[in-house]
C-alpha positions as semicolon CSV with decimal commas, in nm:
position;residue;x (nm);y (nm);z (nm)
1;X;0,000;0,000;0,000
2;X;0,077;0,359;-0,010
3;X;0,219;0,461;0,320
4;X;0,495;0,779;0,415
5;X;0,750;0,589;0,223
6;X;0,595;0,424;-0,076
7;X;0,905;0,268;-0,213
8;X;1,287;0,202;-0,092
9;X;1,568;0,224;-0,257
10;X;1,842;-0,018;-0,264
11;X;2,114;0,051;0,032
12;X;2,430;0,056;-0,268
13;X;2,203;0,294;-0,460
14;X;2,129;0,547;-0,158
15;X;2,505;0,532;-0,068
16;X;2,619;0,606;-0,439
17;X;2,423;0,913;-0,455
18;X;2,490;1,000;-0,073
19;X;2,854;0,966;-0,197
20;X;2,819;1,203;-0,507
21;X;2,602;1,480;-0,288
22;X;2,905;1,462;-0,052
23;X;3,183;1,521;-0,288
24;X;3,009;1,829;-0,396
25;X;3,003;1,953;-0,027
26;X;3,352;1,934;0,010
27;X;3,390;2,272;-0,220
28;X;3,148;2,461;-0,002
29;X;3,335;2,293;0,313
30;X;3,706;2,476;0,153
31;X;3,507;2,821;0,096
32;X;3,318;2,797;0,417
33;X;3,689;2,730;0,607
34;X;3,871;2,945;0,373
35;X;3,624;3,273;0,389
36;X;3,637;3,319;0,799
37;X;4,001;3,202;0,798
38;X;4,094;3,568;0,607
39;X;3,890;3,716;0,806
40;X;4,027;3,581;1,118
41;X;4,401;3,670;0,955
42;X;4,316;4,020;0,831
43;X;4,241;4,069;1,292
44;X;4,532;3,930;1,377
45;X;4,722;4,139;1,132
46;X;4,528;4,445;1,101
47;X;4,264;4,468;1,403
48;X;3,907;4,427;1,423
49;X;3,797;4,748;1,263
50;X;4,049;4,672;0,921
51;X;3,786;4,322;0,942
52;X;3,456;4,497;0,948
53;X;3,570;4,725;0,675
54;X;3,659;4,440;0,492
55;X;3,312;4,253;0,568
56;X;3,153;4,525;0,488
57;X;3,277;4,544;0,143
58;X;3,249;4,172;0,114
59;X;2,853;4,197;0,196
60;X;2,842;4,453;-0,154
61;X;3,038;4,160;-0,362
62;X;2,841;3,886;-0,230
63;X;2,529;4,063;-0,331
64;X;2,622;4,100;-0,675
65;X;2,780;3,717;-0,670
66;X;2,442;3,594;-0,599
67;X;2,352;3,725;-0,868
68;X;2,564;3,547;-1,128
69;X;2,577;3,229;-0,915
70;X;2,180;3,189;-0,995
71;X;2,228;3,257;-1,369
72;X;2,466;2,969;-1,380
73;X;2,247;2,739;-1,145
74;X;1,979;2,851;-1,415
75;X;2,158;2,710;-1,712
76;X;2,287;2,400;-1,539
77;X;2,023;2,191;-1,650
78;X;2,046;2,275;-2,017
79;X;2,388;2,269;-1,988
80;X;2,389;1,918;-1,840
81;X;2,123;1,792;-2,154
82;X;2,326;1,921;-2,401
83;X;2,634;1,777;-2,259
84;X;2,409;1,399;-2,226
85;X;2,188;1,442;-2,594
86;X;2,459;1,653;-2,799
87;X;2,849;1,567;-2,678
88;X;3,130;1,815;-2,560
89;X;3,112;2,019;-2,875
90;X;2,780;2,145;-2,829
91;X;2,913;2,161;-2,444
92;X;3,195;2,414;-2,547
93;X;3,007;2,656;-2,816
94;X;2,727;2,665;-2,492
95;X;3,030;2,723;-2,285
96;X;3,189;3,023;-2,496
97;X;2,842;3,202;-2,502
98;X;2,820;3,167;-2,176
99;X;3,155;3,316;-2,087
100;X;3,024;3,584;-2,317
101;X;2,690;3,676;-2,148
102;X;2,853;3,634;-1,778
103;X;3,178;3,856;-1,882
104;X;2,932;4,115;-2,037
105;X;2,724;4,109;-1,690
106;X;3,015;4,029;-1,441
107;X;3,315;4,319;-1,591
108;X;3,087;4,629;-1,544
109;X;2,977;4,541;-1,218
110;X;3,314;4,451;-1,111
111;X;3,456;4,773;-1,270
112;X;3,150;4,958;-1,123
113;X;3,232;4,874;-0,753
114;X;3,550;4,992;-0,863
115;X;3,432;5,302;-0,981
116;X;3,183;5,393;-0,704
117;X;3,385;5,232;-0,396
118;X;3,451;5,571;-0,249
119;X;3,063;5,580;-0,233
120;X;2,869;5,283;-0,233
121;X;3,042;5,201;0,131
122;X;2,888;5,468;0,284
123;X;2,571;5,500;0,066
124;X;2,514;5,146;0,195
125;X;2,658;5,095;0,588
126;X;2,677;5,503;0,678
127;X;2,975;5,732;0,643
128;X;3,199;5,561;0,914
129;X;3,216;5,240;0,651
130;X;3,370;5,475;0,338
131;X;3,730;5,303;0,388
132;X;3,550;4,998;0,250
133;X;3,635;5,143;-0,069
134;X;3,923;5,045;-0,024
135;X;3,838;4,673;-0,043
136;X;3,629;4,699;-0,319
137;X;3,959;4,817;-0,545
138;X;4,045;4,431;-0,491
139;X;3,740;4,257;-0,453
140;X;3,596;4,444;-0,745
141;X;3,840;4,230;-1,012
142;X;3,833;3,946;-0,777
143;X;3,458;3,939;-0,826
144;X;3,523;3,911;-1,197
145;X;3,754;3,617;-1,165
146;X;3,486;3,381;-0,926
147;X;3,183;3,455;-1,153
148;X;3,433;3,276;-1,456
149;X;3,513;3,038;-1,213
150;X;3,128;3,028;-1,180
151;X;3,063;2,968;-1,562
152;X;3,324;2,730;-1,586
153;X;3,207;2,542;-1,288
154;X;2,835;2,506;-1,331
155;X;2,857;2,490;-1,716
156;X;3,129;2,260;-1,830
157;X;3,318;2,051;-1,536
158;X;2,931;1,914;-1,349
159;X;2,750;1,896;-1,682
160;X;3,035;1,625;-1,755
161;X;3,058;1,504;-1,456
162;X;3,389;1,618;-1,375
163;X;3,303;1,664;-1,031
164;X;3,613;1,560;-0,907
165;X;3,819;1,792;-1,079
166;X;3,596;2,054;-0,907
167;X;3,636;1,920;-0,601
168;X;4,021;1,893;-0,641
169;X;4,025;2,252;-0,800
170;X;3,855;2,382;-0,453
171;X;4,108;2,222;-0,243
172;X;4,392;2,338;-0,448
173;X;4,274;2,690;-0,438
174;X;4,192;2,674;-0,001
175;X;4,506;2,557;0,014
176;X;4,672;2,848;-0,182
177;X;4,487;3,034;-0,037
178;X;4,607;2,921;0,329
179;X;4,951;2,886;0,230
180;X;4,964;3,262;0,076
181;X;4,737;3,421;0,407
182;X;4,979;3,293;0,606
183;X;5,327;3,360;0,433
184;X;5,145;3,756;0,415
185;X;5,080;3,738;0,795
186;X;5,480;3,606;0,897
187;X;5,605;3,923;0,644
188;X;5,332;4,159;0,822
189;X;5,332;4,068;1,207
């Protein structure tokens, strides 16, 4: 009959998919280590008001990330059909346009925090947060480089099931980004 669970799946079935939802955590595991580990670096270096500044300015980049990260998520699925009904080529002229649209989207918003990061801070958080201007001079390009990490990401390396290559990718890059945090910090403290 039809009760809560009207059908089971097999126990090497559930595992395989448990398995491939958890290698696709590991990625947001690096970021979600890596992000408060700067932050956490940038205090010990700088203090805790050079931290909120830099929050602060993070906040305005996430926004706009957000953004991006759901037109990728968006396009995943078609992505991931053309990649199963059409092969790679299909795959890469999807992929180029793609890196087209987002780069047309993605370099005037980073060049427009850029632009307006003497005022957006304090349009934003009041006029005590202005030096988080000074953040947005980096994050602004930085924010360029994740949304074609984005693209390339959710449109070519999980539509091909290249997940570990992603997953190996994020490690890589916490790593670096451990390794160079922390050679900064000995030069700075």
């Amino acid at each position: 009959g039809l009760g809560f669970f009207p059908a089971r799946a097999p126990l090497r079935k559930a595992l395989e998919h448990l398995r491939s939802v958890a290698v696709l955590f590991v990625p947001v595991l690096a970021y979600g280590v890596t992000k408060p580990l700067a932050r956490i670096l940038l205090g010990a270096v700088s203090g805790l008001e050079a931290v909120g500044l830099y929050d602060n300015a993070d906040r305005l980049t996430a926004l706009l990330y957000g953004l991006i990260q759901a037109s990728g998520l968006a396009l995943l699925p078609r992505m991931a059909s053309l990649a199963g009904q059409q092969g790679p080529n299909a795959l890469k002229n999807a992929l180029y346009e793609g890196f087209r649209w987002i780069t047309l989207a993605a370099a005037p918003l980073a060049f427009g925090l850029v632009a307006v990061r003497d005022v957006l801070p304090a349009v934003f958080f009041g006029p005590a947060y202005r030096a988080s201007g000074e953040a947005l001079f980096f994050l602004g390009p930085a924010f360029l480089l994740a949304a074609w990490a984005a693209v390339f990401r959710l449109q070519y390396l999980l539509p091909l099931g290249r997940d570990r290559v992603y997953v190996r990718a994020s490690l890589l890059g916490a790593a670096v980004h451990l390794a160079v945090s922390l050679l900064l910090l000995s030069r700075l403290a």
